[in-house]
CSV table of C-alpha atoms in Angstrom, one decimal:
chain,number,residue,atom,x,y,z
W,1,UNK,CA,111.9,100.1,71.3
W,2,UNK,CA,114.0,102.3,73.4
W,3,UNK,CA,114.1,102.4,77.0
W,4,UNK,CA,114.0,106.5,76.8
W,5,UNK,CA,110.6,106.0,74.4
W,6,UNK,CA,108.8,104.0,77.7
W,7,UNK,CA,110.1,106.1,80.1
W,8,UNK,CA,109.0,109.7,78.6
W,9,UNK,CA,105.3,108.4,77.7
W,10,UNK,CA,104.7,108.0,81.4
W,11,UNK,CA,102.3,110.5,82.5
W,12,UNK,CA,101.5,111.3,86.2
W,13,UNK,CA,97.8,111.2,86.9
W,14,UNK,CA,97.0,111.8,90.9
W,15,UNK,CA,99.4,112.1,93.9
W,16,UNK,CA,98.4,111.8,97.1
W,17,UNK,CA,100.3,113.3,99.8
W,18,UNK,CA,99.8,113.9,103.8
W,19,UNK,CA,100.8,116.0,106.4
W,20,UNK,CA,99.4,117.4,109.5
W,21,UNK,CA,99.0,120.4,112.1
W,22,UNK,CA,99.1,119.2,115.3
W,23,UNK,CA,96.0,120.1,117.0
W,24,UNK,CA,92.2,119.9,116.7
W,25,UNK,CA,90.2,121.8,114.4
W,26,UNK,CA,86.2,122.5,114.0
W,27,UNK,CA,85.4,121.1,110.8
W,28,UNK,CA,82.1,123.2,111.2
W,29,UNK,CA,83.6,126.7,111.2
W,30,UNK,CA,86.1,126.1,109.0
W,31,UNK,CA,83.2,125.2,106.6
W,32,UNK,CA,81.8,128.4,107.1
W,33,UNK,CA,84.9,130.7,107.6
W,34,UNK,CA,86.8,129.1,104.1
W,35,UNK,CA,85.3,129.3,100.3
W,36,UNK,CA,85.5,126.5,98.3
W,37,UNK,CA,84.5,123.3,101.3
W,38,UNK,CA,82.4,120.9,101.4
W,39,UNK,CA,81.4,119.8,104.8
W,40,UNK,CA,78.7,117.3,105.4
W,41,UNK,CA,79.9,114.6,107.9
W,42,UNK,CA,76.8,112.4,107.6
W,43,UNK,CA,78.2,111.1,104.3
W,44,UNK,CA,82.7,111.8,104.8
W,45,UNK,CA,84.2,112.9,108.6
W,46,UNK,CA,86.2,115.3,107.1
W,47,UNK,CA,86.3,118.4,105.2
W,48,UNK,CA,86.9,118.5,101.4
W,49,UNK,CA,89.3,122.1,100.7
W,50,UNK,CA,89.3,122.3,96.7
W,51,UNK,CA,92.0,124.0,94.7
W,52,UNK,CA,91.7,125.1,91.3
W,53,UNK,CA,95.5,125.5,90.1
W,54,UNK,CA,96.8,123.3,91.2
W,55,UNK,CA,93.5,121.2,91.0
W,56,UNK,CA,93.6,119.1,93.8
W,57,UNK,CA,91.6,118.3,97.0
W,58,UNK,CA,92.6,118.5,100.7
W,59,UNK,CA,91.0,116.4,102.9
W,60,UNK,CA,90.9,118.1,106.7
W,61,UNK,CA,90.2,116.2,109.6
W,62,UNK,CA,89.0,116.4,113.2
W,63,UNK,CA,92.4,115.7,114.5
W,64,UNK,CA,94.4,117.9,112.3
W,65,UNK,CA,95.5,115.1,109.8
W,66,UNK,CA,95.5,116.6,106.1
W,67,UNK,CA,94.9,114.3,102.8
W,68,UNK,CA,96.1,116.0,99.6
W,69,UNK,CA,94.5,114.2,96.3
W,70,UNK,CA,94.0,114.8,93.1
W,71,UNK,CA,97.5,116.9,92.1
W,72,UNK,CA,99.4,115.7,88.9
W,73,UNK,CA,102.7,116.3,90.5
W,74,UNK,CA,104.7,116.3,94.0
W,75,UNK,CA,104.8,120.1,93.5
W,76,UNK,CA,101.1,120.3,92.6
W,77,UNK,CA,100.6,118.4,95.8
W,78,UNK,CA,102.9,120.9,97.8
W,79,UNK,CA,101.7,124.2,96.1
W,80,UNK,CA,97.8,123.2,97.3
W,81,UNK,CA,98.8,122.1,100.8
W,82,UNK,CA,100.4,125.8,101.1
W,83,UNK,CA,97.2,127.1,99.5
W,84,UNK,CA,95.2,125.7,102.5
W,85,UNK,CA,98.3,126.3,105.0
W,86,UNK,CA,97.8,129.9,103.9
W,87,UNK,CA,94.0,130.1,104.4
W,88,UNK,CA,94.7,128.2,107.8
W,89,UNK,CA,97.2,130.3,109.6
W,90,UNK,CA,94.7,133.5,107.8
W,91,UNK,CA,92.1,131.9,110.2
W,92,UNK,CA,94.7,132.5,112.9
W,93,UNK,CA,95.3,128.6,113.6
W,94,UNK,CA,98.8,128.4,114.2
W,95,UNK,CA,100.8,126.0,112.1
W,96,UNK,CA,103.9,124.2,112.4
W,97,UNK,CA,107.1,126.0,110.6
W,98,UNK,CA,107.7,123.3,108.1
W,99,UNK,CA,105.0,121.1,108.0
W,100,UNK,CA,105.8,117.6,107.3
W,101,UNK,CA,104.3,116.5,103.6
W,102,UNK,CA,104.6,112.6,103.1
W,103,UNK,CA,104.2,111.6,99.3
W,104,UNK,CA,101.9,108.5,100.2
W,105,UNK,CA,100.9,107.5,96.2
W,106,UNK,CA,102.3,108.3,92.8
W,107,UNK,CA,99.3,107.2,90.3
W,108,UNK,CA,100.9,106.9,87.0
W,109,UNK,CA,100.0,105.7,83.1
W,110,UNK,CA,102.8,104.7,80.6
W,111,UNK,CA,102.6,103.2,76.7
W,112,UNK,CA,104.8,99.9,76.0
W,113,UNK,CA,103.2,101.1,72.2
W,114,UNK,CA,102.7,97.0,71.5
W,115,UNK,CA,99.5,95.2,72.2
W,116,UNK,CA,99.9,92.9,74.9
W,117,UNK,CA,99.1,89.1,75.1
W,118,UNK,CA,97.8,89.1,78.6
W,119,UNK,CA,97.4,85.2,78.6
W,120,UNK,CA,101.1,84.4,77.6
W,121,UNK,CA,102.6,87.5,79.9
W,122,UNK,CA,100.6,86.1,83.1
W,123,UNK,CA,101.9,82.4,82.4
W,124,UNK,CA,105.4,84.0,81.9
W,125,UNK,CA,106.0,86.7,84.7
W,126,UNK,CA,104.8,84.1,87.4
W,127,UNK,CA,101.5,83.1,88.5
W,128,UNK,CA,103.0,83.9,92.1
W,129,UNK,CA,103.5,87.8,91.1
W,130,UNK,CA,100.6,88.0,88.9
W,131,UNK,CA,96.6,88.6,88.5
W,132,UNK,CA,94.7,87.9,85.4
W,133,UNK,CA,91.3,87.3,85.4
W,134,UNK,CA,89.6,88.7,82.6
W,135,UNK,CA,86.0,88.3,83.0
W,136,UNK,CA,86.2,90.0,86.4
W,137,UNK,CA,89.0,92.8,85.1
W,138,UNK,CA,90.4,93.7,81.5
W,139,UNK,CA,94.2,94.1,82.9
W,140,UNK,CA,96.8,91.7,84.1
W,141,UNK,CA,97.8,92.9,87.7
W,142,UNK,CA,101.6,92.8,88.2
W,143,UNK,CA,103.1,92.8,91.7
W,144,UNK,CA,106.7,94.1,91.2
W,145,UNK,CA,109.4,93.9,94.2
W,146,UNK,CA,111.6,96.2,93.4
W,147,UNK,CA,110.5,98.7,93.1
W,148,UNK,CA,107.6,98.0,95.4
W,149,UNK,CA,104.9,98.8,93.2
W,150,UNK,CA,101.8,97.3,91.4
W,151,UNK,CA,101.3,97.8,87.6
W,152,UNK,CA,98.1,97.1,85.8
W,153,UNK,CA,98.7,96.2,82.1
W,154,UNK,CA,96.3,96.1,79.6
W,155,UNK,CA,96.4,94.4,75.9
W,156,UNK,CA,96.2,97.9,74.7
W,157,UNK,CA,100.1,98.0,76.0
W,158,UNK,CA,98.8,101.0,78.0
W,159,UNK,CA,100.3,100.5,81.4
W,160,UNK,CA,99.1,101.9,84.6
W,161,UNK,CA,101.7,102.1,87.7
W,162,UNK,CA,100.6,102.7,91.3
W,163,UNK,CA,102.2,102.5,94.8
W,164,UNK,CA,105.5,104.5,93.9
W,165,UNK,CA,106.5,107.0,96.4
W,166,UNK,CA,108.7,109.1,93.9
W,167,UNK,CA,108.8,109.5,90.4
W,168,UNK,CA,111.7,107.5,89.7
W,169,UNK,CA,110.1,104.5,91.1
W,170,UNK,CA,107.2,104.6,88.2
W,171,UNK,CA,110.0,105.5,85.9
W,172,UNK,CA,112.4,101.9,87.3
W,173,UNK,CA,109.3,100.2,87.7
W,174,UNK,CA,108.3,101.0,83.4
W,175,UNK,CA,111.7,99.5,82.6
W,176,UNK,CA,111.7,96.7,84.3
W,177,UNK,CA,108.1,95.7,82.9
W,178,UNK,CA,109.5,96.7,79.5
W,179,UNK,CA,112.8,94.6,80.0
W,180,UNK,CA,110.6,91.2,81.2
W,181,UNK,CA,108.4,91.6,78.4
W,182,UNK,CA,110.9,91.8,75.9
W,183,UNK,CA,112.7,88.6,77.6
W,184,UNK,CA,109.6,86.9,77.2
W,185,UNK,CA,109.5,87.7,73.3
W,186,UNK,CA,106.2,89.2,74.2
W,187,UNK,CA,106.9,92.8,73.2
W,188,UNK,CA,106.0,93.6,69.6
């Protein structure tokens, strides 16, 4: 199979950005003041900011520390943060010029489209860089270097890649699981 075949099936799931606004903010009154929160800091010490479109939810904090989760794409993540930037600085908090956004996680899913022998791929990418225990998880859990990423493969062939700051990591990270299975002779 074609290295262009793996790399187009992979599919962005969530990214999780973060950023900040430098100050303090009542979690309380912004519950009240905003549509769309969820504010109930017996159970979570922040406040929950949904988007639609984008869909994706902003975690707010006390200190003025923003979580973004949820977006299929870095500019998904972006266009909610200046969703809630918008509603923010419409509350009259004032808000740094260009906020900082930090991609933190790129969650992704990819198709090797071979069933996988999980047994003879954890024996033959190295105990030292792998996990596969099947009566306490279905998928071999792959610990790559470079790039610095963890990928869950399944016998199914679906892969799932996590950790990757930018797209081209899940995309580098696809081809080298695609070029050590095919080493192995394990790759249908």
């Amino acid at each position: 199979m074609s290295g262009t075949d793996v790399v187009e099936s992979i599919e962005i799931q969530n990214v999780v950005a973060s950023t900040g606004i430098e100050q303090e903010l009542d979690l309380k009154s912004l519950s009240l003041d905003m549509a769309g929160t969820e504010y109930n800091p017996d159970n979570f010490p922040g406040l929950v900011y949904r988007t639609s479109d984008p869909k994706s939810a902003c975690l707010v904090f006390r200190s003025g520390k923003i979580v973004c989760t949820g977006a299929d794409s870095v500019e998904g993540v972006h266009a909610a943060l200046d969703i809630l930037f918008e509603e923010l600085s419409d509350l009259g908090i004032p808000l740094p010029d260009e906020p900082e956004i930090t991609v933190q996680n790129i969650v992704s899913s990819a198709d090797l489209r071979s069933n996988l022998n999980l047994n003879a791929l954890a024996i033959g990418l190295g105990l030292e860089d792998v996990e596969y225990e099947p009566e306490q998880f279905p998928g071999l859990v792959y610990r790559l270097e470079e790039p610095s990423v963890v990928v869950l493969m399944f016998g199914s062939g679906k892969v799932v890649i996590t950790g990757a700051k930018e797209v081209a990591q899940a995309e580098q990270a696809i081809e080298v699981v695609r070029d050590e299975v095919q080493k192995l002779g394990l790759l249908g």
